[in-house]
Short mmCIF file of C-alpha atoms in Angstrom, two decimals:
data_model
loop_
_atom_site.label_atom_id
_atom_site.label_comp_id
_atom_site.label_asym_id
_atom_site.label_seq_id
_atom_site.Cartn_x
_atom_site.Cartn_y
_atom_site.Cartn_z
CA UNK A 5 -28.03 22.39 -35.29
CA UNK A 6 -28.87 18.43 -35.53
CA UNK A 7 -28.53 16.53 -38.30
CA UNK A 8 -30.06 13.10 -39.53
CA UNK A 9 -27.26 10.46 -39.86
CA UNK A 10 -28.02 10.44 -43.13
CA UNK A 11 -27.39 13.91 -44.00
CA UNK A 12 -24.32 14.20 -41.28
CA UNK A 13 -21.90 12.21 -43.58
CA UNK A 14 -22.20 14.62 -46.61
CA UNK A 15 -22.49 17.76 -43.65
CA UNK A 16 -19.27 16.68 -42.58
CA UNK A 17 -17.59 15.84 -46.08
CA UNK A 18 -18.13 19.35 -47.31
CA UNK A 19 -16.44 20.70 -43.98
CA UNK A 20 -13.77 18.80 -44.51
CA UNK A 21 -13.32 19.30 -48.35
CA UNK A 22 -14.01 23.57 -48.07
CA UNK A 23 -10.66 22.95 -44.95
CA UNK A 24 -8.23 21.28 -47.25
CA UNK A 25 -9.15 23.97 -50.52
CA UNK A 26 -9.09 26.50 -47.76
CA UNK A 27 -5.28 25.77 -46.60
CA UNK A 28 -4.02 25.01 -50.29
CA UNK A 29 -4.80 28.44 -51.67
CA UNK A 30 -4.11 30.25 -48.54
CA UNK A 31 -0.53 27.98 -48.68
CA UNK A 32 -0.10 29.24 -51.89
CA UNK A 33 -0.85 32.34 -51.52
CA UNK A 34 1.44 32.56 -48.96
CA UNK A 35 3.94 31.69 -51.12
CA UNK A 36 3.46 33.93 -53.77
CA UNK A 37 3.36 36.94 -51.39
CA UNK A 38 7.44 35.62 -49.71
CA UNK A 39 8.26 32.98 -51.56
CA UNK A 40 11.00 35.09 -53.08
CA UNK A 41 12.39 36.67 -49.50
CA UNK A 42 15.26 34.18 -48.28
CA UNK A 43 14.24 34.54 -45.23
CA UNK A 44 11.02 32.68 -46.42
CA UNK A 45 10.43 29.24 -44.64
CA UNK A 46 7.70 26.65 -45.78
CA UNK A 47 7.20 24.92 -41.86
CA UNK A 48 6.60 28.41 -40.62
CA UNK A 49 3.51 29.20 -42.91
CA UNK A 50 2.74 26.16 -42.56
CA UNK A 51 1.82 26.23 -38.86
CA UNK A 52 0.51 30.01 -39.31
CA UNK A 53 -1.67 28.89 -41.85
CA UNK A 54 -2.79 25.54 -39.23
CA UNK A 55 -3.51 28.14 -36.45
CA UNK A 56 -5.37 30.81 -38.54
CA UNK A 57 -7.31 28.33 -40.08
CA UNK A 58 -8.22 26.08 -37.30
CA UNK A 59 -9.31 29.82 -35.15
CA UNK A 60 -11.74 30.55 -38.56
CA UNK A 61 -13.14 27.25 -38.52
CA UNK A 62 -15.14 27.10 -35.46
CA UNK A 63 -16.73 31.02 -36.52
CA UNK A 64 -16.94 29.80 -39.87
CA UNK A 65 -18.70 26.54 -38.85
CA UNK A 66 -21.02 28.87 -36.30
CA UNK A 67 -21.67 31.13 -39.57
CA UNK A 68 -22.38 28.46 -41.02
CA UNK A 69 -24.64 26.93 -38.68
CA UNK A 70 -26.63 30.35 -38.75
CA UNK A 71 -27.15 30.49 -42.20
CA UNK A 72 -28.56 27.10 -42.25
CA UNK A 73 -31.47 28.56 -39.32
CA UNK A 74 -31.91 31.43 -41.39
CA UNK A 75 -32.76 28.87 -45.03
CA UNK A 76 -35.79 27.29 -42.69
CA UNK A 77 -37.04 29.38 -40.66
CA UNK A 78 -37.38 32.57 -42.95
CA UNK A 79 -35.48 32.00 -46.11
CA UNK A 80 -31.57 34.00 -46.25
CA UNK A 81 -32.24 37.98 -47.00
CA UNK A 82 -29.49 39.69 -48.14
CA UNK A 83 -28.33 41.98 -45.18
CA UNK A 84 -29.28 39.08 -42.58
CA UNK A 85 -26.40 37.05 -45.05
CA UNK A 86 -24.26 40.07 -44.61
CA UNK A 87 -24.13 40.84 -41.75
CA UNK A 88 -23.13 37.06 -40.76
CA UNK A 89 -20.13 37.42 -42.68
CA UNK A 90 -18.71 40.36 -41.25
CA UNK A 91 -19.19 39.01 -37.99
CA UNK A 92 -17.42 36.04 -38.71
CA UNK A 93 -14.92 38.04 -39.95
CA UNK A 94 -14.76 40.73 -37.19
CA UNK A 95 -14.62 37.57 -34.53
CA UNK A 96 -11.81 36.05 -35.90
CA UNK A 97 -9.56 38.64 -36.50
CA UNK A 98 -10.16 39.49 -32.71
CA UNK A 99 -8.96 35.79 -31.16
CA UNK A 100 -6.60 35.78 -34.55
CA UNK A 101 -4.81 38.05 -33.06
CA UNK A 102 -4.68 37.24 -29.35
CA UNK A 103 -3.47 34.18 -30.04
CA UNK A 104 -0.81 35.06 -32.57
CA UNK A 105 0.64 37.41 -29.96
CA UNK A 106 0.99 34.79 -27.11
CA UNK A 107 2.63 32.15 -29.47
CA UNK A 108 5.16 35.24 -30.41
CA UNK A 109 4.14 35.98 -33.40
CA UNK A 110 2.84 39.77 -32.86
CA UNK A 111 4.61 42.08 -30.43
CA UNK A 112 1.34 43.13 -29.49
CA UNK A 113 -2.33 42.21 -29.13
CA UNK A 114 -3.25 44.23 -32.01
CA UNK A 115 -0.42 46.29 -34.26
CA UNK A 116 -2.48 48.71 -37.58
CA UNK A 117 -0.08 46.90 -39.53
CA UNK A 118 -1.81 42.84 -39.65
CA UNK A 119 -5.12 45.02 -39.39
CA UNK A 120 -4.48 47.10 -43.14
CA UNK A 121 -3.20 44.17 -43.76
CA UNK A 122 -5.88 41.43 -42.82
CA UNK A 123 -8.59 43.37 -44.00
CA UNK A 124 -6.90 44.75 -47.44
CA UNK A 125 -6.42 41.18 -49.00
CA UNK A 126 -7.41 38.31 -46.33
CA UNK A 127 -10.34 39.48 -44.92
CA UNK A 128 -11.52 39.63 -48.74
CA UNK A 129 -10.36 35.85 -48.73
CA UNK A 130 -12.30 34.53 -46.03
CA UNK A 131 -15.58 36.49 -46.90
CA UNK A 132 -14.90 34.22 -50.44
CA UNK A 133 -13.80 30.82 -48.98
CA UNK A 134 -17.35 31.22 -46.34
CA UNK A 135 -19.49 32.25 -49.52
CA UNK A 136 -18.41 29.29 -51.10
CA UNK A 137 -18.40 26.97 -48.48
CA UNK A 138 -22.06 27.80 -48.28
CA UNK A 139 -23.16 27.14 -51.32
CA UNK A 140 -20.66 23.81 -51.01
CA UNK A 141 -22.88 22.69 -47.76
CA UNK A 142 -26.50 23.87 -49.73
CA UNK A 143 -25.41 21.85 -52.97
CA UNK A 144 -24.33 19.13 -50.76
CA UNK A 145 -27.05 18.87 -47.97
CA UNK A 146 -29.61 19.12 -51.25
CA UNK A 147 -32.62 20.44 -50.95
CA UNK A 148 -33.03 19.09 -46.95
CA UNK A 149 -36.31 20.09 -45.30
CA UNK A 150 -35.79 21.89 -42.37
CA UNK A 151 -38.08 22.72 -39.32
CA UNK A 152 -37.12 25.37 -36.32
CA UNK A 153 -38.29 26.12 -32.93
CA UNK A 154 -36.56 25.22 -29.55
CA UNK A 155 -36.56 23.32 -26.47
CA UNK A 156 -36.50 26.92 -23.18
CA UNK A 157 -34.69 29.19 -24.42
CA UNK A 158 -32.37 27.10 -26.70
CA UNK A 159 -32.73 27.49 -30.47
CA UNK A 160 -32.98 24.26 -32.55
CA UNK A 161 -33.33 23.60 -36.24
CA UNK A 162 -34.35 19.90 -37.33
CA UNK A 163 -34.30 18.61 -40.48
CA UNK A 164 -37.93 17.10 -41.19
CA UNK A 165 -37.11 13.73 -42.20
CA UNK A 166 -36.50 13.47 -37.86
CA UNK A 167 -39.31 14.38 -36.85
CA UNK A 168 -42.18 11.77 -35.74
CA UNK A 169 -45.05 14.20 -35.79
CA UNK A 170 -46.00 17.30 -34.92
CA UNK A 171 -49.49 18.57 -32.50
CA UNK A 172 -50.76 21.44 -32.03
CA UNK A 173 -51.36 23.08 -28.83
CA UNK A 174 -53.54 26.89 -28.83
CA UNK A 175 -50.86 29.26 -31.09
CA UNK A 176 -48.22 26.82 -31.41
CA UNK A 177 -47.08 23.73 -32.00
CA UNK A 178 -45.59 20.81 -30.01
CA UNK A 179 -43.09 18.73 -32.36
CA UNK A 180 -41.91 15.55 -31.76
CA UNK A 181 -38.64 14.46 -32.34
CA UNK A 182 -36.85 10.79 -31.26
CA UNK A 183 -36.46 11.94 -27.17
CA UNK A 184 -37.14 15.38 -26.58
CA UNK A 185 -39.72 17.59 -27.42
CA UNK A 186 -39.64 21.29 -29.14
CA UNK A 187 -42.25 24.16 -29.70
CA UNK A 188 -42.84 26.21 -32.97
CA UNK A 189 -45.24 29.54 -32.65
CA UNK A 190 -47.04 28.44 -36.16
CA UNK A 191 -50.42 27.27 -36.92
CA UNK A 192 -50.58 23.28 -38.17
CA UNK A 193 -52.10 24.35 -41.84
CA UNK A 194 -49.33 26.09 -42.84
CA UNK A 195 -46.75 23.37 -41.35
CA UNK A 196 -49.35 20.95 -43.13
CA UNK A 197 -48.80 23.08 -46.45
CA UNK A 198 -44.33 23.51 -45.83
CA UNK A 199 -44.05 19.55 -45.11
CA UNK A 200 -46.77 18.23 -47.75
CA UNK A 201 -46.12 15.54 -49.00
CA UNK A 202 -44.38 13.82 -46.66
CA UNK A 203 -46.47 14.90 -43.53
CA UNK A 204 -50.10 13.49 -43.63
CA UNK A 205 -52.83 15.93 -41.82
CA UNK A 206 -54.53 12.89 -39.19
CA UNK A 207 -56.68 14.86 -37.12
CA UNK A 208 -57.01 18.49 -36.42
CA UNK A 209 -54.86 18.90 -34.38
CA UNK A 210 -52.43 15.90 -35.85
CA UNK A 211 -49.28 15.79 -38.40
CA UNK A 212 -47.46 12.81 -39.03
CA UNK A 213 -44.67 11.87 -40.53
CA UNK A 214 -45.73 9.16 -43.24
CA UNK A 215 -42.39 7.25 -42.99
CA UNK A 216 -42.74 6.95 -38.72
CA UNK A 217 -46.70 5.69 -39.47
CA UNK A 218 -45.70 1.57 -38.97
CA UNK A 219 -50.05 0.42 -38.73
CA UNK A 220 -53.34 1.54 -38.36
CA UNK A 221 -55.41 -0.07 -35.64
CA UNK A 222 -59.12 0.25 -34.96
CA UNK A 223 -60.97 0.25 -31.66
CA UNK A 224 -64.41 0.59 -32.28
CA UNK A 225 -65.65 3.06 -34.20
CA UNK A 226 -62.31 4.83 -33.65
CA UNK A 227 -58.79 4.19 -36.21
CA UNK A 228 -55.54 5.39 -34.56
CA UNK A 229 -52.23 5.55 -36.74
CA UNK A 230 -49.38 3.03 -34.97
CA UNK A 231 -45.85 4.84 -34.94
CA UNK A 232 -42.75 3.43 -35.18
CA UNK A 233 -42.05 5.00 -32.14
CA UNK A 234 -45.12 3.22 -30.24
CA UNK A 235 -47.24 6.33 -30.11
CA UNK A 236 -50.32 5.72 -31.07
CA UNK A 237 -52.56 8.39 -32.65
CA UNK A 238 -56.78 9.44 -33.07
CA UNK A 239 -57.30 9.79 -36.92
CA UNK A 240 -60.02 12.21 -36.88
CA UNK A 241 -63.29 11.56 -37.84
CA UNK A 242 -63.24 13.95 -41.50
CA UNK A 243 -59.82 12.02 -41.58
CA UNK A 244 -60.95 9.14 -42.27
CA UNK A 245 -61.05 6.10 -43.52
CA UNK A 246 -57.14 7.00 -43.69
CA UNK A 247 -55.19 6.32 -46.87
CA UNK A 248 -51.21 6.12 -46.31
#
């Protein structure tokens, strides 16, 4: 997922705060469970928790990005949220047991005792933290409009304010942002409705980000808008005179 600079700090700070809270809660939970034992070593717990959280972080990050994509594309149906959450926990468990065995924490790759413990308590804890992170990221980023599409086979989601202009091409839209072009199957009418009032329709084929317009030009009877990128787009007769 591509995130514009103004929102990138909010996104990263949300992730860092979540990591700190997750580590603190996990360490406290670990101390309550094993602190009474004479063999308990807080530094072993710190190392263990750092490893498990570092392993969980990329899966949590993938889950968050997927949820943001769903929110931008089709909303957040409950069954998809549940599927993403369960898949995240399963991938974390599998990778965690393998790494812990390699590091010498576990005797085998898959221990029944650990499986019972993890899916009985820690998995629930990670699910709660993932839900909290999702809510926190959404809140920190605010009501940011997102637009999804594809570049070749790669799926991509952009913040609407990073898009310069959108062009209708048969049953598809060509979305121009910076130096690359994204394609989305949709109608310009629907996109104009979703992005109003930040985007303005200037032609039956063109939808333009208002903030990207730096001027207007006249050429005989034709009118053009000039974008910050230098792109000139013709204003349709039925859309002139254009008010910016």
